[in-house]
Tab-separated table of C-alpha atoms in Angstrom:
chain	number	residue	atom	x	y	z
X	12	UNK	CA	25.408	29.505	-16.242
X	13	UNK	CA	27.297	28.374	-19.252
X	14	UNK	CA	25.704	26.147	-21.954
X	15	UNK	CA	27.412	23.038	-21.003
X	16	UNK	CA	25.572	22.982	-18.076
X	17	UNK	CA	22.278	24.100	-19.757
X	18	UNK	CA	22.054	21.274	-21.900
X	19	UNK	CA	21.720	18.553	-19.263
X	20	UNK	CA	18.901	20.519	-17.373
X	21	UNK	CA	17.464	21.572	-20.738
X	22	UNK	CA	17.133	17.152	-21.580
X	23	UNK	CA	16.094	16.400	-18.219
X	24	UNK	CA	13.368	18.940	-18.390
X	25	UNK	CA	12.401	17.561	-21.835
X	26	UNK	CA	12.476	14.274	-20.466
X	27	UNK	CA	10.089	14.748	-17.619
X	28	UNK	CA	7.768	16.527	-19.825
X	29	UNK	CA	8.124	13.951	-22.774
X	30	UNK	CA	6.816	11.053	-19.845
X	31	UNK	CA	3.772	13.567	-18.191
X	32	UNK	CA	2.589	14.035	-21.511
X	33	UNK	CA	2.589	9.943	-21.919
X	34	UNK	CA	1.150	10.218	-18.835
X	35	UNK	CA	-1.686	11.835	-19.697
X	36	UNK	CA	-2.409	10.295	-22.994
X	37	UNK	CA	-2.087	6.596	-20.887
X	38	UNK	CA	-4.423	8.456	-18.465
X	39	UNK	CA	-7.013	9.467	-21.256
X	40	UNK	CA	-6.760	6.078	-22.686
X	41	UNK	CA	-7.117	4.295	-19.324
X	42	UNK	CA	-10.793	6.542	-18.670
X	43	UNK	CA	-11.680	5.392	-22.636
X	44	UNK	CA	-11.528	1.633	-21.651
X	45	UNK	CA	-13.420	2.064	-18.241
X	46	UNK	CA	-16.184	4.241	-19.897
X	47	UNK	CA	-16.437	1.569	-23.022
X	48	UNK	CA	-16.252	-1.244	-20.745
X	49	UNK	CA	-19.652	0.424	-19.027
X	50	UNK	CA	-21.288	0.996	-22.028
X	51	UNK	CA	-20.415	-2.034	-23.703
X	52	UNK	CA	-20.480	-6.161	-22.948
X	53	UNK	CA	-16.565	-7.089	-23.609
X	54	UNK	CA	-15.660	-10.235	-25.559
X	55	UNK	CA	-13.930	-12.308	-23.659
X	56	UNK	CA	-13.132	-10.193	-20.611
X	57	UNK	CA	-15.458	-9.192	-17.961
X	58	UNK	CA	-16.432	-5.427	-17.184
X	59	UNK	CA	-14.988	-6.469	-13.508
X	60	UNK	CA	-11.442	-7.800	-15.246
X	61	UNK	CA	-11.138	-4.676	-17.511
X	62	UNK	CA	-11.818	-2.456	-14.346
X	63	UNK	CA	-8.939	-4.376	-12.298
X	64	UNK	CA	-6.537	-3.764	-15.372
X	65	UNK	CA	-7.527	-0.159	-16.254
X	66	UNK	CA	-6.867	0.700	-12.194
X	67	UNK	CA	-3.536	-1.322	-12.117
X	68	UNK	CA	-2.210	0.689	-14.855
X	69	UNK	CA	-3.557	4.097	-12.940
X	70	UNK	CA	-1.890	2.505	-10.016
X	71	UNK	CA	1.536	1.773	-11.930
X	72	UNK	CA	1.535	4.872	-13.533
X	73	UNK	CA	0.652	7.091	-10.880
X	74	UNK	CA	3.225	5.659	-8.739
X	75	UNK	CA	6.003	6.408	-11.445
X	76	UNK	CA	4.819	10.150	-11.706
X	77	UNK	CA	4.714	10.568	-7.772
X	78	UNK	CA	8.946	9.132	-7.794
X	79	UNK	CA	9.472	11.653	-10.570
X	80	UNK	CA	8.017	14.379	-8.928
X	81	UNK	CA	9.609	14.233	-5.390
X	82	UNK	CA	8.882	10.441	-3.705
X	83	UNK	CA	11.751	8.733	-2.559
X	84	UNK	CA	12.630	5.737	-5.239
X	85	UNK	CA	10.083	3.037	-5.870
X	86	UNK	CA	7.944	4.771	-3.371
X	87	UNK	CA	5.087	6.198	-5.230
X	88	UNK	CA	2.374	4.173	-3.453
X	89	UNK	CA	3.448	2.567	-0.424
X	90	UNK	CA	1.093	2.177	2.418
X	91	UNK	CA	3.040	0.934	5.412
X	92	UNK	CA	5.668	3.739	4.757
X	93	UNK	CA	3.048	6.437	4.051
X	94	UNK	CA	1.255	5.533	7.701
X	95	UNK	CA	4.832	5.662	9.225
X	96	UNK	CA	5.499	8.980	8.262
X	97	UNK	CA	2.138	10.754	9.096
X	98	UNK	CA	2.732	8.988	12.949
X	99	UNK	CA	5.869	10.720	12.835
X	100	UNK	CA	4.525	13.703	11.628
X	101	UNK	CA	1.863	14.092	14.819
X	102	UNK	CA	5.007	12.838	16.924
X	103	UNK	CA	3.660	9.317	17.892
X	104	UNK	CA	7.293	8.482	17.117
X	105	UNK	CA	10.451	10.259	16.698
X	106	UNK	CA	12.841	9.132	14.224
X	107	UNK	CA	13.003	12.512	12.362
X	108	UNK	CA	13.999	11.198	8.470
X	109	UNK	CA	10.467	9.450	8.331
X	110	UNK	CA	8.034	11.938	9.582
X	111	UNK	CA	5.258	13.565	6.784
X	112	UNK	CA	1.783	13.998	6.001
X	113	UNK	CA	1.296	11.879	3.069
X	114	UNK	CA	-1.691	13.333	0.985
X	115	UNK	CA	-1.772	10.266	-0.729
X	116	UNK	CA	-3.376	7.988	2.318
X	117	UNK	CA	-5.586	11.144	2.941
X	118	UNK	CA	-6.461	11.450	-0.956
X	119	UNK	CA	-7.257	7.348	-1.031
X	120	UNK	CA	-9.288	7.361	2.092
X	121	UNK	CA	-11.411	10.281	1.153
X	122	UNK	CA	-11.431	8.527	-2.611
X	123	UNK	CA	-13.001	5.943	-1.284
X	124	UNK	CA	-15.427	7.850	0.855
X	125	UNK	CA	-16.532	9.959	-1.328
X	126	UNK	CA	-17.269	7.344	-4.598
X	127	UNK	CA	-19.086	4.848	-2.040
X	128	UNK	CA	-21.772	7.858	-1.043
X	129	UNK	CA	-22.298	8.636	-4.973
X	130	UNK	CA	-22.606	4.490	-5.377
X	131	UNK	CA	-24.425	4.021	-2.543
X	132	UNK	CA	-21.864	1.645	-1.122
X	133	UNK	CA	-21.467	3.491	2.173
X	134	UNK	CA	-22.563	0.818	4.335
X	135	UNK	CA	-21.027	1.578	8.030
X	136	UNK	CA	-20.706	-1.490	9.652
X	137	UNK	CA	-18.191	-2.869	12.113
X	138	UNK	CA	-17.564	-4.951	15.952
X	139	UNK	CA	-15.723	-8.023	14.537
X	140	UNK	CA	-13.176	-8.445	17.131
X	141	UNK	CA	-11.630	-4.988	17.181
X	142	UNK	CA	-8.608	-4.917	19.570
X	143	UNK	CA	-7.845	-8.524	17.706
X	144	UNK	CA	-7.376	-6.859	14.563
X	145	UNK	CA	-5.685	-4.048	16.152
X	146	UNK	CA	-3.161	-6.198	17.131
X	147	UNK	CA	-3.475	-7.955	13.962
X	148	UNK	CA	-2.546	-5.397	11.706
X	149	UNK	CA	-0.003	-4.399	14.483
X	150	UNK	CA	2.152	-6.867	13.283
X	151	UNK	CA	1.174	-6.304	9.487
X	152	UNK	CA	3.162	-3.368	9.953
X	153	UNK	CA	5.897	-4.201	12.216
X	154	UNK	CA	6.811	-7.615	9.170
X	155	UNK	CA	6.290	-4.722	6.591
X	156	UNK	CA	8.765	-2.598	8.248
X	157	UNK	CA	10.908	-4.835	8.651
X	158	UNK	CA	11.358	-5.569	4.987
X	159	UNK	CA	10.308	-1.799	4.048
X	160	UNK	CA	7.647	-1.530	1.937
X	161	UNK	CA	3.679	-2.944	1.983
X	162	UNK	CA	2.358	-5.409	-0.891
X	163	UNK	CA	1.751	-2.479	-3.144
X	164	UNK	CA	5.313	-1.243	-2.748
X	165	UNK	CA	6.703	-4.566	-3.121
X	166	UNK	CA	4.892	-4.907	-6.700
X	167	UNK	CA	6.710	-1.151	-7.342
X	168	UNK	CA	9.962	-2.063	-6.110
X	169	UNK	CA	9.553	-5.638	-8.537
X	170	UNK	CA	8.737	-3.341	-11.303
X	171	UNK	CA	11.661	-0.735	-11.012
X	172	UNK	CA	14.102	-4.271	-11.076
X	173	UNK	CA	14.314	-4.578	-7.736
X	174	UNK	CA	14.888	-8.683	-6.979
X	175	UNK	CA	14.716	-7.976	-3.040
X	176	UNK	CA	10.730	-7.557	-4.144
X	177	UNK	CA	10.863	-10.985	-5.294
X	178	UNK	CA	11.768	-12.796	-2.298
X	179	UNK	CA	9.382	-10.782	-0.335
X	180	UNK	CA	7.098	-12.066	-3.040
X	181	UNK	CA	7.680	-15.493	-1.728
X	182	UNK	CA	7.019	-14.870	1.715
X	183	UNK	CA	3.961	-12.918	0.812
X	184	UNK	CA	2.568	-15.834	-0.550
X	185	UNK	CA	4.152	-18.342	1.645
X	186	UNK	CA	1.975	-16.340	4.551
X	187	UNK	CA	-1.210	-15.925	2.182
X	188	UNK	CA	-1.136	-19.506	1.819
X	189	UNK	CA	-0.779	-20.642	5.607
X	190	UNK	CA	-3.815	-17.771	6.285
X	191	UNK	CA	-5.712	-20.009	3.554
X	192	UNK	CA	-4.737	-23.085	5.666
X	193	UNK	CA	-6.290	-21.646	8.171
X	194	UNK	CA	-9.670	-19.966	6.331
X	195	UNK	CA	-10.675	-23.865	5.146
X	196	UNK	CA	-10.973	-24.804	8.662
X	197	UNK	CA	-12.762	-22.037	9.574
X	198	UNK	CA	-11.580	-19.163	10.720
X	199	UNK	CA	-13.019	-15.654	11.496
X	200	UNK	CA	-13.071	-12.953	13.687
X	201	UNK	CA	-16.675	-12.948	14.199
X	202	UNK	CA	-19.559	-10.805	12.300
X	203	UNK	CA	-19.942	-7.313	11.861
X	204	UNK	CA	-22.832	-5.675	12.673
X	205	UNK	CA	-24.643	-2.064	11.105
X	206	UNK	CA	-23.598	0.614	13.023
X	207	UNK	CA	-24.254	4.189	12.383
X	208	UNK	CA	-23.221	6.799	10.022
X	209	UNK	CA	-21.237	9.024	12.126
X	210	UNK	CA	-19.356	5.393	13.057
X	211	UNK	CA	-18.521	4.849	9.292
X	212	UNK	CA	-17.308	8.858	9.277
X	213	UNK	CA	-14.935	8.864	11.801
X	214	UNK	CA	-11.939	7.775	9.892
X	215	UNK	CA	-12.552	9.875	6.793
X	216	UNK	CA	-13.242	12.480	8.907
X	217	UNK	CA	-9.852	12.018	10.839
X	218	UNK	CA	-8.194	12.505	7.004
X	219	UNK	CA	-9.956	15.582	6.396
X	220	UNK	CA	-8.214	17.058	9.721
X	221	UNK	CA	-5.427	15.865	8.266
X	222	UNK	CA	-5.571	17.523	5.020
X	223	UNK	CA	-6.177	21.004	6.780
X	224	UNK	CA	-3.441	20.455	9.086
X	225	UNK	CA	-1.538	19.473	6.037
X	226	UNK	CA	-2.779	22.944	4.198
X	227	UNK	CA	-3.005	25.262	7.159
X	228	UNK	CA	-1.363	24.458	9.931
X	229	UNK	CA	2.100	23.049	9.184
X	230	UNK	CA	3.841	24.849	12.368
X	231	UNK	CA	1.896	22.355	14.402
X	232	UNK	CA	3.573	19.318	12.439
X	233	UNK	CA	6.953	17.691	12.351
X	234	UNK	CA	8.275	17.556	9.111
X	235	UNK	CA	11.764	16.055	7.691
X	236	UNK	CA	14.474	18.155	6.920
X	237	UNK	CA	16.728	14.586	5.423
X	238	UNK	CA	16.030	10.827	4.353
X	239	UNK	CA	12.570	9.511	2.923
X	240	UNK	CA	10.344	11.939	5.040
X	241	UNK	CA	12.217	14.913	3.590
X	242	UNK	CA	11.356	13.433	-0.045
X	243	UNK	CA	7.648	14.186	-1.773
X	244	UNK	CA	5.909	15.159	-4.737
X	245	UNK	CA	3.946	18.753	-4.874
X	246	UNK	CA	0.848	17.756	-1.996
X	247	UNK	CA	-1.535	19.008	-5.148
X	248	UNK	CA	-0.047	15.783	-7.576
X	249	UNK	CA	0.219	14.123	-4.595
X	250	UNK	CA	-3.595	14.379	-3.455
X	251	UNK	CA	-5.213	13.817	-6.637
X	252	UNK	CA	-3.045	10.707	-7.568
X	253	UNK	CA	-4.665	9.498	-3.982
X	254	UNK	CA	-8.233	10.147	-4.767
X	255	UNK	CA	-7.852	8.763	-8.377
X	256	UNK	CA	-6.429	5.494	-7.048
X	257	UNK	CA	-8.954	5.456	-4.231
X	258	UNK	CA	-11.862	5.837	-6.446
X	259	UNK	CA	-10.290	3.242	-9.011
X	260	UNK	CA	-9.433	1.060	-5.822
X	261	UNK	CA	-12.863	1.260	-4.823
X	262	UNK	CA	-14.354	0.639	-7.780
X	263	UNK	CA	-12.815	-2.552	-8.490
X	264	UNK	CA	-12.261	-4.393	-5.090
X	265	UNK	CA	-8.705	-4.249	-5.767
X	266	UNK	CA	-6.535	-6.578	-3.060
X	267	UNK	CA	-3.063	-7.848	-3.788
X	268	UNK	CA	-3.163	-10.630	-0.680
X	269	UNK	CA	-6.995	-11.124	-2.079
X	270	UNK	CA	-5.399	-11.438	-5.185
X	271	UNK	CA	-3.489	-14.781	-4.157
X	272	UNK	CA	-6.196	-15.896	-1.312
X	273	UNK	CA	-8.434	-16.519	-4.297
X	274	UNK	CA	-5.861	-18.747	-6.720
X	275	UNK	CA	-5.431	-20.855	-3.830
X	276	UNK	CA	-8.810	-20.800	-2.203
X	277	UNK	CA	-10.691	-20.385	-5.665
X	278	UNK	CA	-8.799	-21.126	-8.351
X	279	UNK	CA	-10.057	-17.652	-9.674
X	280	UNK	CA	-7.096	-15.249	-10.948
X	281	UNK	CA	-9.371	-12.433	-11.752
X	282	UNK	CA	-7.782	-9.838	-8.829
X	283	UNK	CA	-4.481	-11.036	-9.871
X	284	UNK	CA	-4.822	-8.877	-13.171
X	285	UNK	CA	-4.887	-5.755	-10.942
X	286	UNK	CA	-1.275	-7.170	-9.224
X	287	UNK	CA	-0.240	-7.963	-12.883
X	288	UNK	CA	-1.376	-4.876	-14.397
X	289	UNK	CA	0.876	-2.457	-11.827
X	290	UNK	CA	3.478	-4.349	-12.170
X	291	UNK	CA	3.339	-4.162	-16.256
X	292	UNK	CA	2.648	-0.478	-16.403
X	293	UNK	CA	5.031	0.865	-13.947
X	294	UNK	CA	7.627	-1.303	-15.257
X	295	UNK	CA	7.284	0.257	-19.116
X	296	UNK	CA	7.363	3.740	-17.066
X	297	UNK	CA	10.438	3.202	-15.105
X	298	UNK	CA	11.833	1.853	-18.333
X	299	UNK	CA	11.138	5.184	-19.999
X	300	UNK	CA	11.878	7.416	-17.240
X	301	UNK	CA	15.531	5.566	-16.925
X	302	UNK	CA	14.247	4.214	-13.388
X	303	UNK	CA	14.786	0.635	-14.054
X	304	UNK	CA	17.545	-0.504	-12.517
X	305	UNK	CA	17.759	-4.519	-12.148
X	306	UNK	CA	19.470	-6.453	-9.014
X	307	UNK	CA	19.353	-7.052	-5.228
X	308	UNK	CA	22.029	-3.801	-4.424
X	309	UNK	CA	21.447	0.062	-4.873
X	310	UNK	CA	18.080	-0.290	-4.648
X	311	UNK	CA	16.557	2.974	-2.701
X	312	UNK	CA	15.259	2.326	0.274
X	313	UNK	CA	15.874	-1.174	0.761
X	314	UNK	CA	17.907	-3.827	2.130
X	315	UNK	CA	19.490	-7.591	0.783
X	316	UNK	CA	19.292	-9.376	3.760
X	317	UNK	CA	16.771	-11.827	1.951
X	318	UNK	CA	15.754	-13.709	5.407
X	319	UNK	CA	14.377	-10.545	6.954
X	320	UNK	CA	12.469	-9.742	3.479
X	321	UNK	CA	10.809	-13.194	3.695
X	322	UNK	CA	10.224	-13.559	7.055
X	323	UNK	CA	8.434	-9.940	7.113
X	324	UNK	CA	6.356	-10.683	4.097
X	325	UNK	CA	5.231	-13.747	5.592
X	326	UNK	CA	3.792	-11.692	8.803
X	327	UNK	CA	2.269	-9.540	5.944
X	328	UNK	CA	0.925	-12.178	4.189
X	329	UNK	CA	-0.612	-13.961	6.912
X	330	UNK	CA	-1.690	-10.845	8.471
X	331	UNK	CA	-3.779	-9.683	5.753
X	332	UNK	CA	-5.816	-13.057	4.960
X	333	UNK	CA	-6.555	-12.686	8.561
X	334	UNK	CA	-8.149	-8.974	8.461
X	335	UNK	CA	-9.892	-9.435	5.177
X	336	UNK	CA	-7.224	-7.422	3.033
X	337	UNK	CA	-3.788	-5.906	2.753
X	338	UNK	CA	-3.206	-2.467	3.796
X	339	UNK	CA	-4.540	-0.596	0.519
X	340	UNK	CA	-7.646	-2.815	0.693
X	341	UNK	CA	-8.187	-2.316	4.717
X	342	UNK	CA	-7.794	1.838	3.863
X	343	UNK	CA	-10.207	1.750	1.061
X	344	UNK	CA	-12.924	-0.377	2.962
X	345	UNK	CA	-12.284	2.044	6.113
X	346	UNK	CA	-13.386	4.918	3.547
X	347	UNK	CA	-16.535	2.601	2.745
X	348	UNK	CA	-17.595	3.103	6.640
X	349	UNK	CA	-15.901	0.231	8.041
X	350	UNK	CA	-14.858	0.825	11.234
X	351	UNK	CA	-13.255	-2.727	11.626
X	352	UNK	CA	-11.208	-1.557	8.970
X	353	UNK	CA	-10.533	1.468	10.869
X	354	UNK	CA	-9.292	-0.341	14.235
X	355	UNK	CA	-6.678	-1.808	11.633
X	356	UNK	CA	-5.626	1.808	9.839
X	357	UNK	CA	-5.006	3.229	13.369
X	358	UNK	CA	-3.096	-0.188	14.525
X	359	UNK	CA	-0.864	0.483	11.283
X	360	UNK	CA	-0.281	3.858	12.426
X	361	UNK	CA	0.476	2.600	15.989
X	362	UNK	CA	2.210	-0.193	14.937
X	363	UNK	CA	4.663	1.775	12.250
X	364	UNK	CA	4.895	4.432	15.896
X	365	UNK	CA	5.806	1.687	18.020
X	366	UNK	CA	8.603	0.207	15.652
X	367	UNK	CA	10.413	3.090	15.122
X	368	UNK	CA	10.652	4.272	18.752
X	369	UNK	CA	12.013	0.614	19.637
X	370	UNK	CA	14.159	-0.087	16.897
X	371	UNK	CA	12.129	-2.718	15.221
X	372	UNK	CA	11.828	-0.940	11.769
X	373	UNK	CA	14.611	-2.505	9.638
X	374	UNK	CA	17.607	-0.012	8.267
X	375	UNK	CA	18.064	0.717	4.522
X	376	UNK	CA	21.248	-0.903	2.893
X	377	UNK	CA	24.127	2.489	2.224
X	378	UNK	CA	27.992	2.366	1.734
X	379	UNK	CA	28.502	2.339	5.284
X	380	UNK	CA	25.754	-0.738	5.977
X	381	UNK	CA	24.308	-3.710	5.087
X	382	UNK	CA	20.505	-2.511	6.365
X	383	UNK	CA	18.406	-4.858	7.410
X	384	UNK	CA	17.082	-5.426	11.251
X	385	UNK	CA	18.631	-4.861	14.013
X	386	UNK	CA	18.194	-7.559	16.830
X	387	UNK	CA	14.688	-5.764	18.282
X	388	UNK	CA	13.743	-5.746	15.041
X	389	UNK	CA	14.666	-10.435	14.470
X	390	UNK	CA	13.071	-10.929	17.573
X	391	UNK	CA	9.779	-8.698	17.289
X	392	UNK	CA	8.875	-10.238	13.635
X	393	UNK	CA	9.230	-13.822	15.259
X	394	UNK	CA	6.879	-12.664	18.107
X	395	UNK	CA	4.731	-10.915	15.864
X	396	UNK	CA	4.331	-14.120	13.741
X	397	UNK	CA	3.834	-16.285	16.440
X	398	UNK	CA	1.194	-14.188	17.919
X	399	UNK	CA	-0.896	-14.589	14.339
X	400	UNK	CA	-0.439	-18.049	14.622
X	401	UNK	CA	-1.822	-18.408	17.842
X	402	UNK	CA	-4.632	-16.143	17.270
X	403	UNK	CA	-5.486	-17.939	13.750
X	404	UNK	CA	-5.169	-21.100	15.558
X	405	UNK	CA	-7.793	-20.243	18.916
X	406	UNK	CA	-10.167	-18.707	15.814
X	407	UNK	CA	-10.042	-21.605	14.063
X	408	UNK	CA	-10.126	-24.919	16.409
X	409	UNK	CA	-11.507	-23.141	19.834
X	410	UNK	CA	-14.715	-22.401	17.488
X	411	UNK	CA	-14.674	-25.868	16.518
X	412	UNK	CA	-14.444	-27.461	20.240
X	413	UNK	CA	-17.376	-24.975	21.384
């Protein structure tokens, strides 16, 4: 190797190690806050705001390490994609560039397990219309497929300059805000009622099989060999980003379509600072890490046809008011011993199965195409959104007539 080809690797190297050792120190600095912010009464923030901003910037930072390390571009954290690829990876579908066991939905679920037992939070509990919000968060997934990416990848993809993000931003809260419609004239899926401990297990459980099929028993997987699936940070990284973000996620109730129920139920913008806060930190890091990389074309693993983006966002959006909580949030409260949450996780995972073994999932834009959906794909987001509708609408005024 001569030394005009050292160089380059030797900077690159330096690079990456310059940005994990900001890492760290951010890290460090993010743990002083939240343990001063326990100790002490803050002026003029709440112990509850500081929490939401210390675990944004974990989020936002954590995300940009997990790219660096091996995740496909502006993919650090994203929910809908991580679901899709451990279905493939059991075989519940078969498009072969998506399939993976993603330690970080294992690592946030068993976060969140784990710090609700120490907190005493672990509160199974469940029966609120399950096969409703199976379906429910069906379609979640099918709209987030079909722009590609969940809320919290939409935030990432914002952050790394991506303006697709933005219109799905739109939609998001174009659907939040019809789900609101809908919430002040009273609707619900019914209460949920204590059920027992094994119950509230199940889905953590489920994880830790995961994990040791992850560990030990790869030759009964499906992995990638090309595309997304084929693209991951060390499972060790990986794992520990997961249960740091789950515990943080925990912690601080953090919900990006809660975020926006609240300024237009509310008027309150307090779970907004965890939105604002990933968005801030993982855009400084994907400044530093020369990640950044502003407009609507060449983004990784995305698409500019900005109909699609806002029409899927929408089911998203809509979606989520109606189960309570976007993906991240329904994960985190399934690792708290919900098992309505749990119905939803597994109708993700069905729902990200189903899409890619009928074409629904939408394509990602290359030299050769535009991306975007394909005509399954157009007609299964209108269904899906008109199936919401009519469910929002029987849970709403039905109640109301009876």
């Amino acid at each position: 190797m001569n030394i005009q080809t050292m160089i380059p690797q030797q900077e690159s190297l330096l690079n990456v190690h310059c940005l994990f050792k900001n890492s760290m120190v951010s890290f460090t600095l993010a743990k002083e806050i939240f343990m001063k912010s326990s100790l002490e009464k803050p002026k003029g923030l709440s112990k509850d705001k500081i929490l939401l901003i210390v675990t944004g910037c974990i989020v936002g930072i954590a995300a940009v390490l997990l790219t660096i390390f091996g995740n496909p571009g502006n993919m650090g954290f994203c929910i809908a994609c991580f679901i899709r690829d451990i279905s493939g990876a059991v075989k519940l579908h078969n498009a072969g560039v998506v399939q993976y066991v993603r330690p970080e939905i294992i690592g946030l679920v068993l976060g969140a397990f784990v710090i609700s037992l120490v907190k005493g939070e672990f509160k199974p509990r469940g029966g609120s219309s399950p096969m409703l919000r199976f379906m429910i968060a069906f379609c979640v997934m099918v709209g987030a497929l079909v722009f590609l990416g969940c809320p919290l990848r939409m935030v990432l993809r914002l952050a790394a300059g991506d303006l697709n993000a933005l219109v799905a931003l739109v939609g998001f809260a174009c659907g939040i805000a019809i789900g609101c419609w809908f919430l002040n004239n009273g609707f619900s899926l019914g209460k949920a009622y204590p059920q027992s401990a094994l119950e509230g297990a199940a889905l953590p459980a489920i994880n830790v099989g995961l994990l040791i099929l992850a560990v030990f028993g790869t030759s009964l997987l499906f992995y990638s060999e090309k595309g997304p699936g084929s693209m991951h940070a060390p499972i060790v990284l990986a794992l520990a980003c997961g249960l740091v973000v789950g515990i943080m996620a925990q912690r601080s109730r953090m919900c990006f379509a809660g975020g926006i129920r609240d300024i237009i139920l509310l008027k309150d913008w307090t779970l907004t600072l965890g939105f604002v806060a990933v968005f801030v930190s993982a855009l400084v890091f994907n400044l530093i890490a020369g990640k950044f990389k502003l407009g609507f074309t060449g983004q990784p693993v995305a698409h500019a046809q900005h109909f699609w983006n806002f029409i899927g966002m929408v089911v998203v959006g809509l979606g989520s008011v109606m189960l309570g909580g976007c993906p991240l949030r329904q994960l985190i409260l399934a690792g708290e011993g919900n098992s309505d949450s749990g119905v939803a996780v597994l109708g993700f995972a069905v729902g990200a199965a189903f899409a890619h073994n009928f074409g629904l999932a939408s394509s990602a834009a290359s030299a050769d195409s535009l991306g975007g959906p394909g005509i399954n794909g157009k007609v299964a987001v209108f269904i899906c959104l008109a199936f919401l509708l009519v469910v929002a609408g029987v849970k709403t005024f039905a109640k109301k007539e009876n």
